[in-house]
Amino acid sequence: MNKWMKKSLVILFSIATLGLVTPPASLALEDKPSEDNFSKSNLSDSAIDSALKSVVKTVGIEQTEPERLKEDFLSTLIHEAEEKSFMKFGNKIGSVIENEFKDVIFPKIEEVITHYLNEEEDEQFKNLEISMPSAGTGEKIFHIYNKDTGEDVLRFHVRRENKPLEGYWFNFHYHTYHDSFVSHKDLGSIYWNKNTPPNWMNVH
């Protein structure tokens, strides 16, 4: 194999594996002079294939496994968040606002959860769980909390607003631990009608 090709593969391997894995022995061998190089040209081709496969395999394991774990966990968390949201609404409210919630509000909830999870380090995201919603007229849709410490990290709420001459609206918002849940971060509002909405989690 040409020296420049061998050096290029060694450099590529080192960059791709962040220097954590030693290049294959076939790349570390010194070239022999003159006719030996030419007579082993077929072996050089197989060495190239072997080296490239080794790079792909090593990078695949080291780079995608943690990402895959986080993606799987995120997918499960978001699915549960949607389930808890509709549990909160109950049949009476859920049947009316379902489409608008899915189209307008929930994508924003998903974005917030995803952003928060991507900030987490050392796989702390594995300790996160979703609480149950509150019934009656309570605002809590669900809280995401650390099951080890019991502390909330995100709170998703919905507030009933009765606007004069308009009627009732459901205002969706969230709070984060970054400011001790003080600020009100808006996710949007969905109109109900002029009649008082039923209680949350009302299934009759």
mmCIF file of C-alpha atoms in Angstrom:
data_model
loop_
_atom_site.group_PDB
_atom_site.id
_atom_site.type_symbol
_atom_site.label_atom_id
_atom_site.label_comp_id
_atom_site.label_asym_id
_atom_site.label_seq_id
_atom_site.Cartn_x
_atom_site.Cartn_y
_atom_site.Cartn_z
ATOM 1 C CA MET A 1 0.000 0.000 0.000
ATOM 2 C CA ASN A 2 1.265 3.481 -0.806
ATOM 3 C CA LYS A 3 2.714 5.338 2.176
ATOM 4 C CA TRP A 4 0.381 8.284 1.738
ATOM 5 C CA MET A 5 -2.676 5.999 1.669
ATOM 6 C CA LYS A 6 -1.524 4.194 4.787
ATOM 7 C CA LYS A 7 -0.842 7.462 6.607
ATOM 8 C CA SER A 8 -4.212 8.830 5.527
ATOM 9 C CA LEU A 9 -6.011 5.767 6.878
ATOM 10 C CA VAL A 10 -4.107 5.937 10.184
ATOM 11 C CA ILE A 11 -5.026 9.629 10.537
ATOM 12 C CA LEU A 12 -8.674 8.947 9.577
ATOM 13 C CA PHE A 13 -8.844 6.084 12.090
ATOM 14 C CA SER A 14 -7.314 8.206 14.872
ATOM 15 C CA ILE A 15 -9.686 11.128 14.238
ATOM 16 C CA ALA A 16 -12.773 8.932 13.993
ATOM 17 C CA THR A 17 -12.009 7.065 17.218
ATOM 18 C CA LEU A 18 -10.656 10.135 19.029
ATOM 19 C CA GLY A 19 -7.366 8.286 19.487
ATOM 20 C CA LEU A 20 -8.957 5.776 21.856
ATOM 21 C CA VAL A 21 -8.416 2.758 19.605
ATOM 22 C CA THR A 22 -5.125 1.578 18.129
ATOM 23 C CA PRO A 23 -5.145 1.357 14.307
ATOM 24 C CA PRO A 24 -5.241 -2.188 12.866
ATOM 25 C CA ALA A 25 -1.873 -3.931 12.603
ATOM 26 C CA SER A 26 -2.170 -3.954 8.817
ATOM 27 C CA LEU A 27 -1.894 -0.150 8.864
ATOM 28 C CA ALA A 28 0.944 -0.083 11.366
ATOM 29 C CA LEU A 29 3.308 -2.296 9.313
ATOM 30 C CA GLU A 30 6.175 -0.539 7.579
ATOM 31 C CA ASP A 31 6.413 -0.831 3.814
ATOM 32 C CA LYS A 32 9.130 -3.130 2.486
ATOM 33 C CA PRO A 33 11.266 -1.838 -0.352
ATOM 34 C CA SER A 34 10.967 -2.411 -4.097
ATOM 35 C CA GLU A 35 9.257 -5.483 -5.530
ATOM 36 C CA ASP A 36 7.643 -6.660 -2.257
ATOM 37 C CA ASN A 37 5.215 -3.758 -2.335
ATOM 38 C CA PHE A 38 4.085 -4.558 -5.843
ATOM 39 C CA SER A 39 3.734 -8.293 -5.219
ATOM 40 C CA LYS A 40 1.444 -7.645 -2.211
ATOM 41 C CA SER A 41 -0.929 -5.236 -3.930
ATOM 42 C CA ASN A 42 -3.891 -7.616 -3.447
ATOM 43 C CA LEU A 43 -3.237 -7.779 0.276
ATOM 44 C CA SER A 44 -3.135 -3.984 0.357
ATOM 45 C CA ASP A 45 -6.688 -3.812 -0.998
ATOM 46 C CA SER A 46 -7.955 -6.158 1.697
ATOM 47 C CA ALA A 47 -6.078 -4.150 4.329
ATOM 48 C CA ILE A 48 -7.890 -1.004 3.183
ATOM 49 C CA ASP A 49 -11.274 -2.734 3.406
ATOM 50 C CA SER A 50 -10.458 -4.148 6.823
ATOM 51 C CA ALA A 51 -9.307 -0.785 8.157
ATOM 52 C CA LEU A 52 -12.391 1.056 6.889
ATOM 53 C CA LYS A 53 -14.752 -1.560 8.318
ATOM 54 C CA SER A 54 -12.953 -1.338 11.636
ATOM 55 C CA VAL A 55 -13.375 2.456 11.673
ATOM 56 C CA VAL A 56 -17.088 2.235 10.873
ATOM 57 C CA LYS A 57 -17.689 -0.457 13.489
ATOM 58 C CA THR A 58 -15.779 1.337 16.235
ATOM 59 C CA VAL A 59 -17.364 4.739 15.561
ATOM 60 C CA GLY A 60 -20.794 3.152 15.369
ATOM 61 C CA ILE A 61 -20.463 1.649 18.832
ATOM 62 C CA GLU A 62 -18.866 4.631 20.529
ATOM 63 C CA GLN A 63 -20.966 7.398 19.012
ATOM 64 C CA THR A 64 -24.427 5.987 18.506
ATOM 65 C CA GLU A 65 -25.052 3.796 21.563
ATOM 66 C CA PRO A 66 -25.447 6.673 24.104
ATOM 67 C CA GLU A 67 -27.433 8.656 21.548
ATOM 68 C CA ARG A 68 -29.685 5.684 20.882
ATOM 69 C CA LEU A 69 -30.319 5.222 24.605
ATOM 70 C CA LYS A 70 -31.248 8.878 24.990
ATOM 71 C CA GLU A 71 -33.464 8.811 21.880
ATOM 72 C CA ASP A 72 -35.294 5.712 23.108
ATOM 73 C CA PHE A 73 -35.809 7.232 26.540
ATOM 74 C CA LEU A 74 -36.969 10.526 25.018
ATOM 75 C CA SER A 75 -39.446 8.728 22.767
ATOM 76 C CA THR A 76 -40.898 6.872 25.764
ATOM 77 C CA LEU A 77 -41.079 10.062 27.851
ATOM 78 C CA ILE A 78 -42.861 12.013 25.104
ATOM 79 C CA HIS A 79 -45.337 9.196 24.517
ATOM 80 C CA GLU A 80 -46.132 9.131 28.239
ATOM 81 C CA ALA A 81 -46.435 12.939 28.294
ATOM 82 C CA GLU A 82 -49.121 12.768 25.601
ATOM 83 C CA GLU A 83 -50.963 10.010 27.452
ATOM 84 C CA LYS A 84 -50.942 11.975 30.717
ATOM 85 C CA SER A 85 -52.190 15.074 28.872
ATOM 86 C CA PHE A 86 -55.276 13.308 27.576
ATOM 87 C CA MET A 87 -55.794 11.670 30.952
ATOM 88 C CA LYS A 88 -55.900 15.218 32.346
ATOM 89 C CA PHE A 89 -58.453 16.391 29.769
ATOM 90 C CA GLY A 90 -60.868 13.511 30.234
ATOM 91 C CA ASN A 91 -63.366 12.552 27.546
ATOM 92 C CA LYS A 92 -65.488 15.686 27.629
ATOM 93 C CA ILE A 93 -62.708 18.218 27.113
ATOM 94 C CA GLY A 94 -60.356 15.898 25.223
ATOM 95 C CA SER A 95 -62.845 15.147 22.463
ATOM 96 C CA VAL A 96 -63.232 18.881 21.776
ATOM 97 C CA ILE A 97 -59.616 20.100 21.916
ATOM 98 C CA GLU A 98 -57.780 16.944 20.783
ATOM 99 C CA ASN A 99 -56.852 18.053 17.251
ATOM 100 C CA GLU A 100 -55.770 21.572 18.171
ATOM 101 C CA PHE A 101 -53.781 20.290 21.126
ATOM 102 C CA LYS A 102 -51.935 17.752 18.959
ATOM 103 C CA ASP A 103 -51.299 20.235 16.151
ATOM 104 C CA VAL A 104 -50.414 23.379 18.118
ATOM 105 C CA ILE A 105 -49.610 22.735 21.774
ATOM 106 C CA PHE A 106 -48.053 19.297 22.037
ATOM 107 C CA PRO A 107 -45.276 19.898 19.465
ATOM 108 C CA LYS A 108 -44.107 22.761 21.720
ATOM 109 C CA ILE A 109 -44.232 20.507 24.786
ATOM 110 C CA GLU A 110 -42.187 17.937 22.888
ATOM 111 C CA GLU A 111 -39.667 20.611 21.915
ATOM 112 C CA VAL A 112 -39.242 21.758 25.531
ATOM 113 C CA ILE A 113 -38.748 18.200 26.812
ATOM 114 C CA THR A 114 -36.264 17.425 24.035
ATOM 115 C CA HIS A 115 -34.297 20.602 24.728
ATOM 116 C CA TYR A 116 -34.123 19.831 28.433
ATOM 117 C CA LEU A 117 -33.007 16.219 27.868
ATOM 118 C CA ASN A 118 -30.262 17.336 25.494
ATOM 119 C CA GLU A 119 -28.901 19.549 28.286
ATOM 120 C CA GLU A 120 -28.618 16.617 30.675
ATOM 121 C CA GLU A 121 -25.203 15.037 31.145
ATOM 122 C CA ASP A 122 -23.894 11.809 32.676
ATOM 123 C CA GLU A 123 -27.111 10.029 31.732
ATOM 124 C CA GLN A 124 -29.050 11.815 34.491
ATOM 125 C CA PHE A 125 -32.011 11.741 32.125
ATOM 126 C CA LYS A 126 -32.527 8.084 33.101
ATOM 127 C CA ASN A 127 -33.705 9.257 36.529
ATOM 128 C CA LEU A 128 -36.581 11.301 35.124
ATOM 129 C CA GLU A 129 -40.228 10.322 35.523
ATOM 130 C CA ILE A 130 -43.624 11.905 34.790
ATOM 131 C CA SER A 131 -46.175 12.574 37.520
ATOM 132 C CA MET A 132 -49.925 12.055 37.375
ATOM 133 C CA PRO A 133 -52.191 14.977 36.347
ATOM 134 C CA SER A 134 -54.446 16.773 38.803
ATOM 135 C CA ALA A 135 -58.229 16.475 38.607
ATOM 136 C CA GLY A 136 -60.968 18.999 39.358
ATOM 137 C CA THR A 137 -59.862 22.519 38.445
ATOM 138 C CA GLY A 138 -56.147 22.101 39.265
ATOM 139 C CA GLU A 139 -53.635 23.341 36.711
ATOM 140 C CA LYS A 140 -51.118 20.485 36.695
ATOM 141 C CA ILE A 141 -50.997 18.446 33.495
ATOM 142 C CA PHE A 142 -47.817 16.644 34.572
ATOM 143 C CA HIS A 143 -44.462 17.358 36.174
ATOM 144 C CA ILE A 144 -41.174 15.801 35.087
ATOM 145 C CA TYR A 145 -39.108 15.050 38.171
ATOM 146 C CA ASN A 146 -35.944 13.297 39.301
ATOM 147 C CA LYS A 147 -37.069 10.071 40.944
ATOM 148 C CA ASP A 148 -33.879 9.895 43.047
ATOM 149 C CA THR A 149 -34.223 13.348 44.586
ATOM 150 C CA GLY A 150 -37.982 13.812 44.193
ATOM 151 C CA GLU A 151 -37.359 17.310 42.802
ATOM 152 C CA ASP A 152 -39.254 18.680 39.787
ATOM 153 C CA VAL A 153 -37.311 19.825 36.746
ATOM 154 C CA LEU A 154 -40.203 20.803 34.442
ATOM 155 C CA ARG A 155 -43.836 21.600 35.203
ATOM 156 C CA PHE A 156 -46.504 21.655 32.486
ATOM 157 C CA HIS A 157 -49.761 23.361 33.429
ATOM 158 C CA VAL A 158 -53.054 24.440 31.880
ATOM 159 C CA ARG A 159 -55.049 27.339 33.322
ATOM 160 C CA ARG A 160 -58.709 28.181 32.692
ATOM 161 C CA GLU A 161 -59.207 31.793 31.671
ATOM 162 C CA ASN A 162 -62.620 33.434 31.455
ATOM 163 C CA LYS A 163 -62.272 36.452 29.177
ATOM 164 C CA PRO A 164 -65.141 38.973 29.161
ATOM 165 C CA LEU A 165 -67.314 38.778 26.018
ATOM 166 C CA GLU A 166 -65.192 35.866 24.714
ATOM 167 C CA GLY A 167 -65.704 32.953 27.039
ATOM 168 C CA TYR A 168 -63.337 30.316 28.360
ATOM 169 C CA TRP A 169 -59.832 29.605 27.116
ATOM 170 C CA PHE A 170 -57.316 26.957 28.164
ATOM 171 C CA ASN A 171 -53.900 28.544 28.544
ATOM 172 C CA PHE A 172 -51.017 26.069 28.337
ATOM 173 C CA HIS A 173 -47.668 26.990 29.876
ATOM 174 C CA TYR A 174 -44.671 25.527 31.663
ATOM 175 C CA HIS A 175 -42.182 26.338 34.415
ATOM 176 C CA THR A 176 -38.574 25.177 34.869
ATOM 177 C CA TYR A 177 -36.218 24.644 37.781
ATOM 178 C CA HIS A 178 -33.805 27.190 36.263
ATOM 179 C CA ASP A 179 -35.668 30.050 37.958
ATOM 180 C CA SER A 180 -37.285 27.989 40.733
ATOM 181 C CA PHE A 181 -40.500 27.721 38.659
ATOM 182 C CA VAL A 182 -41.265 31.422 38.990
ATOM 183 C CA SER A 183 -41.632 32.523 35.373
ATOM 184 C CA HIS A 184 -44.615 31.555 33.265
ATOM 185 C CA LYS A 185 -43.506 30.294 29.818
ATOM 186 C CA ASP A 186 -46.394 30.347 27.359
ATOM 187 C CA LEU A 187 -47.173 27.427 25.039
ATOM 188 C CA GLY A 188 -50.409 28.781 23.573
ATOM 189 C CA SER A 189 -54.147 28.823 24.248
ATOM 190 C CA ILE A 190 -57.155 26.857 22.992
ATOM 191 C CA TYR A 191 -60.674 28.295 23.001
ATOM 192 C CA TRP A 192 -63.416 26.320 24.750
ATOM 193 C CA ASN A 193 -66.691 28.272 24.519
ATOM 194 C CA LYS A 194 -68.794 30.618 26.671
ATOM 195 C CA ASN A 195 -69.982 27.851 28.960
ATOM 196 C CA THR A 196 -68.023 26.785 32.049
ATOM 197 C CA PRO A 197 -65.793 23.780 31.157
ATOM 198 C CA PRO A 198 -66.293 20.506 33.021
ATOM 199 C CA ASN A 199 -63.721 19.424 35.596
ATOM 200 C CA TRP A 200 -60.451 17.939 34.446
ATOM 201 C CA MET A 201 -60.328 14.120 34.167
ATOM 202 C CA ASN A 202 -64.106 14.060 33.768
ATOM 203 C CA VAL A 203 -64.848 10.963 31.701
ATOM 204 C CA HIS A 204 -68.675 11.044 31.751
#
